Amino acid sequence: MAFPDTRPRRLRRTPTLRRMVRETRLSVDDLIAPLFVRPGSGVTKPIDSMPGVAQMSVDRVVEESRVLEELGIPAVILFGIPEAKDPIGSDTWSDEGIVQQAVRAIRQACRDLIIITDVCFCEYTDHGHCGVISTRRDGTKELDNDASLENLAKQVASHAKHGADIVAPSCMLDGMVSAIRQGLDDDGYQDVAILSYAAKFASGYYGPFRDVAESAPEFGDRASYQMDPANTDEALNEVALDVEEGADMVMVKPAVNYLDVLQRVKEEFGLPTAAYHVSGEFAMIKAAAANGWLDEQRCAIETTTAIKRAGADLVLTYYAKDLAKWL
Ligand code: PBG
Ligand code: ZN
């Protein structure tokens, strides 16, 4: 054979040839759209740091869900901004809680759309942490894992009762998956699946989300329960525990800086694997595009394709609706 080998180039000559040899195909089937639901009616409140993303009242969330279903997007994930916060986040298990209202309304309006609920407390607690806070003997405060687990079980039972198909715990509590599985099974919700935020890193890229979800911690940070960005073995251990505890699907979050973790998780466990292209990752593309520095559509497709190529079966992305139109 003569060198250089010209084979690679021959197959890149035309769009059709490239299409024939493409290894990763992004599809609308891969997308999960995050939605932020707030009290009121007729309200769509845009968020500065996340252009195109808004807090919406239940009626608006229903309208949006219909559009997403029409576009072929299989699932939405709901985040709630409650009427009132308290130290324990009791809105999360109230029959009239903001997420419960949204789940019921979407369930009625959209027959086939899969409804995923994010399961956490930080949007619902007045201190902004992902559970109940207790005070150590030395006076410092910490997330009380076991007390939080009890409330978690109540939250999940309530989401299931109102019609959630999949619950997605994002609080990084130890033992959260087994507590949830047991709670669901005891209540007769064997068919409700668990998508665990199994490897969730303590990331600076959640900044804009905390604006839209109004969930920034009042004191301290989440580094004692979310993972150190420097670790991959630990991520695999976290995922192994969640798989053992009964997770049906696992998630790596954020996505782009953790593609190596994603690849290992998919290889090692072979479960349906999701990746969350988070608010800061989204905002970076938006901001650069707004300045004319990046081609938004091209970069959004490239990034989402890369996440899938690394091993994600599903991508939670604020670009879901745009991608559904572009693909
Ligand atoms: C909290 C939660 C966070 C996100 C989803 N659920 C981040 C956090 O504040 O720790 C981030 C999503 C995003 O940035 O888009 N349970
Ligand atoms: Zn949280």
PDB file of N, CA, C and O in Angstrom, residues 255-310:
ATOM      1  N   ALA A 255     -21.511  17.308  32.372  1.00  0.00           N
ATOM      2  CA  ALA A 255     -21.179  16.389  31.286  1.00  0.00           C
ATOM      3  C   ALA A 255     -19.800  16.647  30.683  1.00  0.00           C
ATOM      4  O   ALA A 255     -18.940  15.767  30.656  1.00  0.00           O
ATOM      5  N   VAL A 256     -19.580  17.847  30.204  1.00  0.00           N
ATOM      6  CA  VAL A 256     -18.450  18.077  29.298  1.00  0.00           C
ATOM      7  C   VAL A 256     -17.090  17.899  29.973  1.00  0.00           C
ATOM      8  O   VAL A 256     -16.182  17.299  29.400  1.00  0.00           O
ATOM      9  N   ASN A 257     -16.957  18.387  31.197  1.00  0.00           N
ATOM     10  CA  ASN A 257     -15.672  18.218  31.885  1.00  0.00           C
ATOM     11  C   ASN A 257     -15.494  16.811  32.446  1.00  0.00           C
ATOM     12  O   ASN A 257     -14.448  16.500  33.023  1.00  0.00           O
ATOM     13  N   TYR A 258     -16.496  15.970  32.310  1.00  0.00           N
ATOM     14  CA  TYR A 258     -16.478  14.641  32.931  1.00  0.00           C
ATOM     15  C   TYR A 258     -16.738  13.527  31.920  1.00  0.00           C
ATOM     16  O   TYR A 258     -17.245  12.467  32.265  1.00  0.00           O
ATOM     17  N   LEU A 259     -16.333  13.773  30.670  1.00  0.00           N
ATOM     18  CA  LEU A 259     -16.578  12.764  29.627  1.00  0.00           C
ATOM     19  C   LEU A 259     -15.798  11.484  29.918  1.00  0.00           C
ATOM     20  O   LEU A 259     -16.241  10.392  29.572  1.00  0.00           O
ATOM     21  N   ASP A 260     -14.644  11.619  30.562  1.00  0.00           N
ATOM     22  CA  ASP A 260     -13.864  10.421  30.924  1.00  0.00           C
ATOM     23  C   ASP A 260     -14.627   9.576  31.951  1.00  0.00           C
ATOM     24  O   ASP A 260     -14.672   8.344  31.871  1.00  0.00           O
ATOM     25  N   VAL A 261     -15.257  10.257  32.898  1.00  0.00           N
ATOM     26  CA  VAL A 261     -16.042   9.547  33.908  1.00  0.00           C
ATOM     27  C   VAL A 261     -17.220   8.845  33.237  1.00  0.00           C
ATOM     28  O   VAL A 261     -17.513   7.670  33.488  1.00  0.00           O
ATOM     29  N   LEU A 262     -17.859   9.576  32.356  1.00  0.00           N
ATOM     30  CA  LEU A 262     -19.015   9.049  31.629  1.00  0.00           C
ATOM     31  C   LEU A 262     -18.637   7.785  30.865  1.00  0.00           C
ATOM     32  O   LEU A 262     -19.341   6.763  30.911  1.00  0.00           O
ATOM     33  N   GLN A 263     -17.518   7.846  30.197  1.00  0.00           N
ATOM     34  CA  GLN A 263     -17.083   6.687  29.407  1.00  0.00           C
ATOM     35  C   GLN A 263     -16.856   5.467  30.308  1.00  0.00           C
ATOM     36  O   GLN A 263     -17.289   4.364  29.997  1.00  0.00           O
ATOM     37  N   ARG A 264     -16.198   5.698  31.440  1.00  0.00           N
ATOM     38  CA  ARG A 264     -15.936   4.574  32.340  1.00  0.00           C
ATOM     39  C   ARG A 264     -17.231   4.021  32.942  1.00  0.00           C
ATOM     40  O   ARG A 264     -17.391   2.816  33.099  1.00  0.00           O
ATOM     41  N   VAL A 265     -18.141   4.917  33.289  1.00  0.00           N
ATOM     42  CA  VAL A 265     -19.405   4.467  33.886  1.00  0.00           C
ATOM     43  C   VAL A 265     -20.187   3.610  32.895  1.00  0.00           C
ATOM     44  O   VAL A 265     -20.685   2.531  33.229  1.00  0.00           O
ATOM     45  N   LYS A 266     -20.256   4.054  31.659  1.00  0.00           N
ATOM     46  CA  LYS A 266     -21.009   3.290  30.652  1.00  0.00           C
ATOM     47  C   LYS A 266     -20.346   1.931  30.425  1.00  0.00           C
ATOM     48  O   LYS A 266     -21.032   0.899  30.369  1.00  0.00           O
ATOM     49  N   GLU A 267     -19.015   1.943  30.307  1.00  0.00           N
ATOM     50  CA  GLU A 267     -18.285   0.689  30.052  1.00  0.00           C
ATOM     51  C   GLU A 267     -18.444  -0.303  31.195  1.00  0.00           C
ATOM     52  O   GLU A 267     -18.659  -1.486  30.999  1.00  0.00           O
ATOM     53  N   GLU A 268     -18.319   0.235  32.397  1.00  0.00           N
ATOM     54  CA  GLU A 268     -18.290  -0.628  33.582  1.00  0.00           C
ATOM     55  C   GLU A 268     -19.658  -1.231  33.900  1.00  0.00           C
ATOM     56  O   GLU A 268     -19.752  -2.399  34.269  1.00  0.00           O
ATOM     57  N   PHE A 269     -20.718  -0.446  33.787  1.00  0.00           N
ATOM     58  CA  PHE A 269     -22.011  -0.907  34.301  1.00  0.00           C
ATOM     59  C   PHE A 269     -23.014  -1.260  33.217  1.00  0.00           C
ATOM     60  O   PHE A 269     -23.948  -2.027  33.458  1.00  0.00           O
ATOM     61  N   GLY A 270     -22.862  -0.660  32.038  1.00  0.00           N
ATOM     62  CA  GLY A 270     -23.766  -1.010  30.937  1.00  0.00           C
ATOM     63  C   GLY A 270     -25.233  -0.709  31.185  1.00  0.00           C
ATOM     64  O   GLY A 270     -26.104  -1.244  30.522  1.00  0.00           O
ATOM     65  N   LEU A 271     -25.507   0.149  32.152  1.00  0.00           N
ATOM     66  CA  LEU A 271     -26.903   0.554  32.378  1.00  0.00           C
ATOM     67  C   LEU A 271     -27.222   1.751  31.482  1.00  0.00           C
ATOM     68  O   LEU A 271     -26.310   2.446  31.024  1.00  0.00           O
ATOM     69  N   PRO A 272     -28.509   2.000  31.248  1.00  0.00           N
ATOM     70  CA  PRO A 272     -28.841   3.259  30.584  1.00  0.00           C
ATOM     71  C   PRO A 272     -28.188   4.405  31.364  1.00  0.00           C
ATOM     72  O   PRO A 272     -28.369   4.526  32.575  1.00  0.00           O
ATOM     73  N   THR A 273     -27.408   5.193  30.650  1.00  0.00           N
ATOM     74  CA  THR A 273     -26.577   6.201  31.305  1.00  0.00           C
ATOM     75  C   THR A 273     -26.927   7.582  30.763  1.00  0.00           C
ATOM     76  O   THR A 273     -26.983   7.780  29.553  1.00  0.00           O
ATOM     77  N   ALA A 274     -27.165   8.487  31.701  1.00  0.00           N
ATOM     78  CA  ALA A 274     -27.517   9.849  31.310  1.00  0.00           C
ATOM     79  C   ALA A 274     -26.384  10.798  31.678  1.00  0.00           C
ATOM     80  O   ALA A 274     -25.585  10.504  32.575  1.00  0.00           O
ATOM     81  N   ALA A 275     -26.304  11.903  30.977  1.00  0.00           N
ATOM     82  CA  ALA A 275     -25.357  12.958  31.335  1.00  0.00           C
ATOM     83  C   ALA A 275     -26.114  14.274  31.332  1.00  0.00           C
ATOM     84  O   ALA A 275     -26.994  14.483  30.496  1.00  0.00           O
ATOM     85  N   TYR A 276     -25.783  15.132  32.284  1.00  0.00           N
ATOM     86  CA  TYR A 276     -26.462  16.420  32.401  1.00  0.00           C
ATOM     87  C   TYR A 276     -25.544  17.515  31.872  1.00  0.00           C
ATOM     88  O   TYR A 276     -24.514  17.801  32.470  1.00  0.00           O
ATOM     89  N   HIS A 277     -25.916  18.066  30.712  1.00  0.00           N
ATOM     90  CA  HIS A 277     -25.226  19.251  30.195  1.00  0.00           C
ATOM     91  C   HIS A 277     -25.777  20.429  30.991  1.00  0.00           C
ATOM     92  O   HIS A 277     -26.885  20.909  30.736  1.00  0.00           O
ATOM     93  N   VAL A 278     -25.023  20.863  31.994  1.00  0.00           N
ATOM     94  CA  VAL A 278     -25.610  21.724  33.029  1.00  0.00           C
ATOM     95  C   VAL A 278     -25.664  23.195  32.621  1.00  0.00           C
ATOM     96  O   VAL A 278     -25.119  23.608  31.589  1.00  0.00           O
ATOM     97  N   SER A 279     -26.286  23.962  33.496  1.00  0.00           N
ATOM     98  CA  SER A 279     -26.587  25.366  33.208  1.00  0.00           C
ATOM     99  C   SER A 279     -25.366  26.179  32.790  1.00  0.00           C
ATOM    100  O   SER A 279     -25.431  26.962  31.845  1.00  0.00           O
ATOM    101  N   GLY A 280     -24.247  25.995  33.496  1.00  0.00           N
ATOM    102  CA  GLY A 280     -23.055  26.787  33.163  1.00  0.00           C
ATOM    103  C   GLY A 280     -22.470  26.406  31.811  1.00  0.00           C
ATOM    104  O   GLY A 280     -21.955  27.258  31.075  1.00  0.00           O
ATOM    105  N   GLU A 281     -22.557  25.134  31.488  1.00  0.00           N
ATOM    106  CA  GLU A 281     -22.075  24.670  30.185  1.00  0.00           C
ATOM    107  C   GLU A 281     -22.931  25.254  29.065  1.00  0.00           C
ATOM    108  O   GLU A 281     -22.436  25.646  28.006  1.00  0.00           O
ATOM    109  N   PHE A 282     -24.225  25.302  29.327  1.00  0.00           N
ATOM    110  CA  PHE A 282     -25.183  25.898  28.395  1.00  0.00           C
ATOM    111  C   PHE A 282     -24.930  27.397  28.260  1.00  0.00           C
ATOM    112  O   PHE A 282     -24.832  27.939  27.157  1.00  0.00           O
ATOM    113  N   ALA A 283     -24.769  28.053  29.415  1.00  0.00           N
ATOM    114  CA  ALA A 283     -24.609  29.513  29.421  1.00  0.00           C
ATOM    115  C   ALA A 283     -23.336  29.945  28.689  1.00  0.00           C
ATOM    116  O   ALA A 283     -23.304  31.002  28.055  1.00  0.00           O
ATOM    117  N   MET A 284     -22.296  29.113  28.763  1.00  0.00           N
ATOM    118  CA  MET A 284     -21.052  29.472  28.067  1.00  0.00           C
ATOM    119  C   MET A 284     -21.260  29.543  26.555  1.00  0.00           C
ATOM    120  O   MET A 284     -20.780  30.456  25.894  1.00  0.00           O
ATOM    121  N   ILE A 285     -21.967  28.569  26.018  1.00  0.00           N
ATOM    122  CA  ILE A 285     -22.224  28.586  24.570  1.00  0.00           C
ATOM    123  C   ILE A 285     -23.109  29.781  24.224  1.00  0.00           C
ATOM    124  O   ILE A 285     -22.847  30.520  23.276  1.00  0.00           O
ATOM    125  N   LYS A 286     -24.136  29.990  25.045  1.00  0.00           N
ATOM    126  CA  LYS A 286     -25.062  31.105  24.805  1.00  0.00           C
ATOM    127  C   LYS A 286     -24.331  32.441  24.787  1.00  0.00           C
ATOM    128  O   LYS A 286     -24.549  33.277  23.919  1.00  0.00           O
ATOM    129  N   ALA A 287     -23.470  32.636  25.799  1.00  0.00           N
ATOM    130  CA  ALA A 287     -22.788  33.927  25.929  1.00  0.00           C
ATOM    131  C   ALA A 287     -21.828  34.151  24.760  1.00  0.00           C
ATOM    132  O   ALA A 287     -21.770  35.243  24.182  1.00  0.00           O
ATOM    133  N   ALA A 288     -21.086  33.114  24.409  1.00  0.00           N
ATOM    134  CA  ALA A 288     -20.144  33.260  23.298  1.00  0.00           C
ATOM    135  C   ALA A 288     -20.896  33.512  21.996  1.00  0.00           C
ATOM    136  O   ALA A 288     -20.492  34.355  21.184  1.00  0.00           O
ATOM    137  N   ALA A 289     -22.011  32.798  21.817  1.00  0.00           N
ATOM    138  CA  ALA A 289     -22.791  32.979  20.590  1.00  0.00           C
ATOM    139  C   ALA A 289     -23.376  34.391  20.521  1.00  0.00           C
ATOM    140  O   ALA A 289     -23.390  35.016  19.461  1.00  0.00           O
ATOM    141  N   ALA A 290     -23.829  34.892  21.673  1.00  0.00           N
ATOM    142  CA  ALA A 290     -24.405  36.238  21.710  1.00  0.00           C
ATOM    143  C   ALA A 290     -23.384  37.293  21.316  1.00  0.00           C
ATOM    144  O   ALA A 290     -23.719  38.334  20.763  1.00  0.00           O
ATOM    145  N   ASN A 291     -22.113  37.001  21.591  1.00  0.00           N
ATOM    146  CA  ASN A 291     -21.043  37.912  21.203  1.00  0.00           C
ATOM    147  C   ASN A 291     -20.569  37.697  19.766  1.00  0.00           C
ATOM    148  O   ASN A 291     -19.636  38.364  19.329  1.00  0.00           O
ATOM    149  N   GLY A 292     -21.147  36.710  19.116  1.00  0.00           N
ATOM    150  CA  GLY A 292     -20.708  36.400  17.761  1.00  0.00           C
ATOM    151  C   GLY A 292     -19.407  35.612  17.721  1.00  0.00           C
ATOM    152  O   GLY A 292     -18.747  35.536  16.687  1.00  0.00           O
ATOM    153  N   TRP A 293     -19.029  35.010  18.851  1.00  0.00           N
ATOM    154  CA  TRP A 293     -17.744  34.299  18.913  1.00  0.00           C
ATOM    155  C   TRP A 293     -17.857  32.827  18.564  1.00  0.00           C
ATOM    156  O   TRP A 293     -16.860  32.174  18.285  1.00  0.00           O
ATOM    157  N   LEU A 294     -19.054  32.277  18.673  1.00  0.00           N
ATOM    158  CA  LEU A 294     -19.269  30.866  18.335  1.00  0.00           C
ATOM    159  C   LEU A 294     -20.542  30.763  17.511  1.00  0.00           C
ATOM    160  O   LEU A 294     -21.460  31.568  17.670  1.00  0.00           O
ATOM    161  N   ASP A 295     -20.605  29.724  16.679  1.00  0.00           N
ATOM    162  CA  ASP A 295     -21.827  29.390  15.959  1.00  0.00           C
ATOM    163  C   ASP A 295     -22.649  28.497  16.885  1.00  0.00           C
ATOM    164  O   ASP A 295     -22.282  27.354  17.153  1.00  0.00           O
ATOM    165  N   GLU A 296     -23.748  29.049  17.410  1.00  0.00           N
ATOM    166  CA  GLU A 296     -24.486  28.364  18.469  1.00  0.00           C
ATOM    167  C   GLU A 296     -24.984  26.973  18.071  1.00  0.00           C
ATOM    168  O   GLU A 296     -24.760  25.989  18.777  1.00  0.00           O
ATOM    169  N   GLN A 297     -25.640  26.897  16.928  1.00  0.00           N
ATOM    170  CA  GLN A 297     -26.223  25.614  16.515  1.00  0.00           C
ATOM    171  C   GLN A 297     -25.136  24.561  16.328  1.00  0.00           C
ATOM    172  O   GLN A 297     -25.245  23.431  16.811  1.00  0.00           O
ATOM    173  N   ARG A 298     -24.078  24.963  15.657  1.00  0.00           N
ATOM    174  CA  ARG A 298     -22.992  24.027  15.397  1.00  0.00           C
ATOM    175  C   ARG A 298     -22.370  23.527  16.712  1.00  0.00           C
ATOM    176  O   ARG A 298     -22.117  22.343  16.888  1.00  0.00           O
ATOM    177  N   CYS A 299     -22.132  24.457  17.630  1.00  0.00           N
ATOM    178  CA  CYS A 299     -21.490  24.070  18.898  1.00  0.00           C
ATOM    179  C   CYS A 299     -22.424  23.245  19.782  1.00  0.00           C
ATOM    180  O   CYS A 299     -21.983  22.314  20.460  1.00  0.00           O
ATOM    181  N   ALA A 300     -23.698  23.586  19.781  1.00  0.00           N
ATOM    182  CA  ALA A 300     -24.641  22.806  20.604  1.00  0.00           C
ATOM    183  C   ALA A 300     -24.735  21.371  20.082  1.00  0.00           C
ATOM    184  O   ALA A 300     -24.743  20.406  20.864  1.00  0.00           O
ATOM    185  N   ILE A 301     -24.765  21.209  18.776  1.00  0.00           N
ATOM    186  CA  ILE A 301     -24.832  19.857  18.196  1.00  0.00           C
ATOM    187  C   ILE A 301     -23.522  19.115  18.454  1.00  0.00           C
ATOM    188  O   ILE A 301     -23.521  17.941  18.857  1.00  0.00           O
ATOM    189  N   GLU A 302     -22.399  19.807  18.264  1.00  0.00           N
ATOM    190  CA  GLU A 302     -21.090  19.168  18.484  1.00  0.00           C
ATOM    191  C   GLU A 302     -20.949  18.697  19.939  1.00  0.00           C
ATOM    192  O   GLU A 302     -20.530  17.570  20.211  1.00  0.00           O
ATOM    193  N   THR A 303     -21.303  19.567  20.871  1.00  0.00           N
ATOM    194  CA  THR A 303     -21.173  19.227  22.293  1.00  0.00           C
ATOM    195  C   THR A 303     -22.078  18.062  22.670  1.00  0.00           C
ATOM    196  O   THR A 303     -21.661  17.128  23.356  1.00  0.00           O
ATOM    197  N   THR A 304     -23.311  18.097  22.220  1.00  0.00           N
ATOM    198  CA  THR A 304     -24.250  17.031  22.582  1.00  0.00           C
ATOM    199  C   THR A 304     -23.827  15.709  21.934  1.00  0.00           C
ATOM    200  O   THR A 304     -23.933  14.641  22.556  1.00  0.00           O
ATOM    201  N   THR A 305     -23.321  15.786  20.723  1.00  0.00           N
ATOM    202  CA  THR A 305     -22.809  14.581  20.054  1.00  0.00           C
ATOM    203  C   THR A 305     -21.621  14.008  20.821  1.00  0.00           C
ATOM    204  O   THR A 305     -21.511  12.789  21.000  1.00  0.00           O
ATOM    205  N   ALA A 306     -20.744  14.888  21.290  1.00  0.00           N
ATOM    206  CA  ALA A 306     -19.572  14.429  22.043  1.00  0.00           C
ATOM    207  C   ALA A 306     -19.994  13.731  23.330  1.00  0.00           C
ATOM    208  O   ALA A 306     -19.410  12.721  23.731  1.00  0.00           O
ATOM    209  N   ILE A 307     -21.011  14.251  23.969  1.00  0.00           N
ATOM    210  CA  ILE A 307     -21.512  13.639  25.213  1.00  0.00           C
ATOM    211  C   ILE A 307     -22.050  12.237  24.905  1.00  0.00           C
ATOM    212  O   ILE A 307     -21.779  11.279  25.627  1.00  0.00           O
ATOM    213  N   LYS A 308     -22.734  12.119  23.794  1.00  0.00           N
ATOM    214  CA  LYS A 308     -23.267  10.807  23.422  1.00  0.00           C
ATOM    215  C   LYS A 308     -22.125   9.862  23.017  1.00  0.00           C
ATOM    216  O   LYS A 308     -22.104   8.691  23.409  1.00  0.00           O
ATOM    217  N   ARG A 309     -21.161  10.379  22.263  1.00  0.00           N
ATOM    218  CA  ARG A 309     -20.031   9.563  21.816  1.00  0.00           C
ATOM    219  C   ARG A 309     -19.265   8.985  23.007  1.00  0.00           C
ATOM    220  O   ARG A 309     -18.821   7.837  22.999  1.00  0.00           O
ATOM    221  N   ALA A 310     -19.162   9.776  24.083  1.00  0.00           N
ATOM    222  CA  ALA A 310     -18.421   9.325  25.262  1.00  0.00           C
ATOM    223  C   ALA A 310     -19.155   8.221  26.017  1.00  0.00           C
ATOM    224  O   ALA A 310     -18.546   7.516  26.824  1.00  0.00           O
TER     225      ALA A 310
END
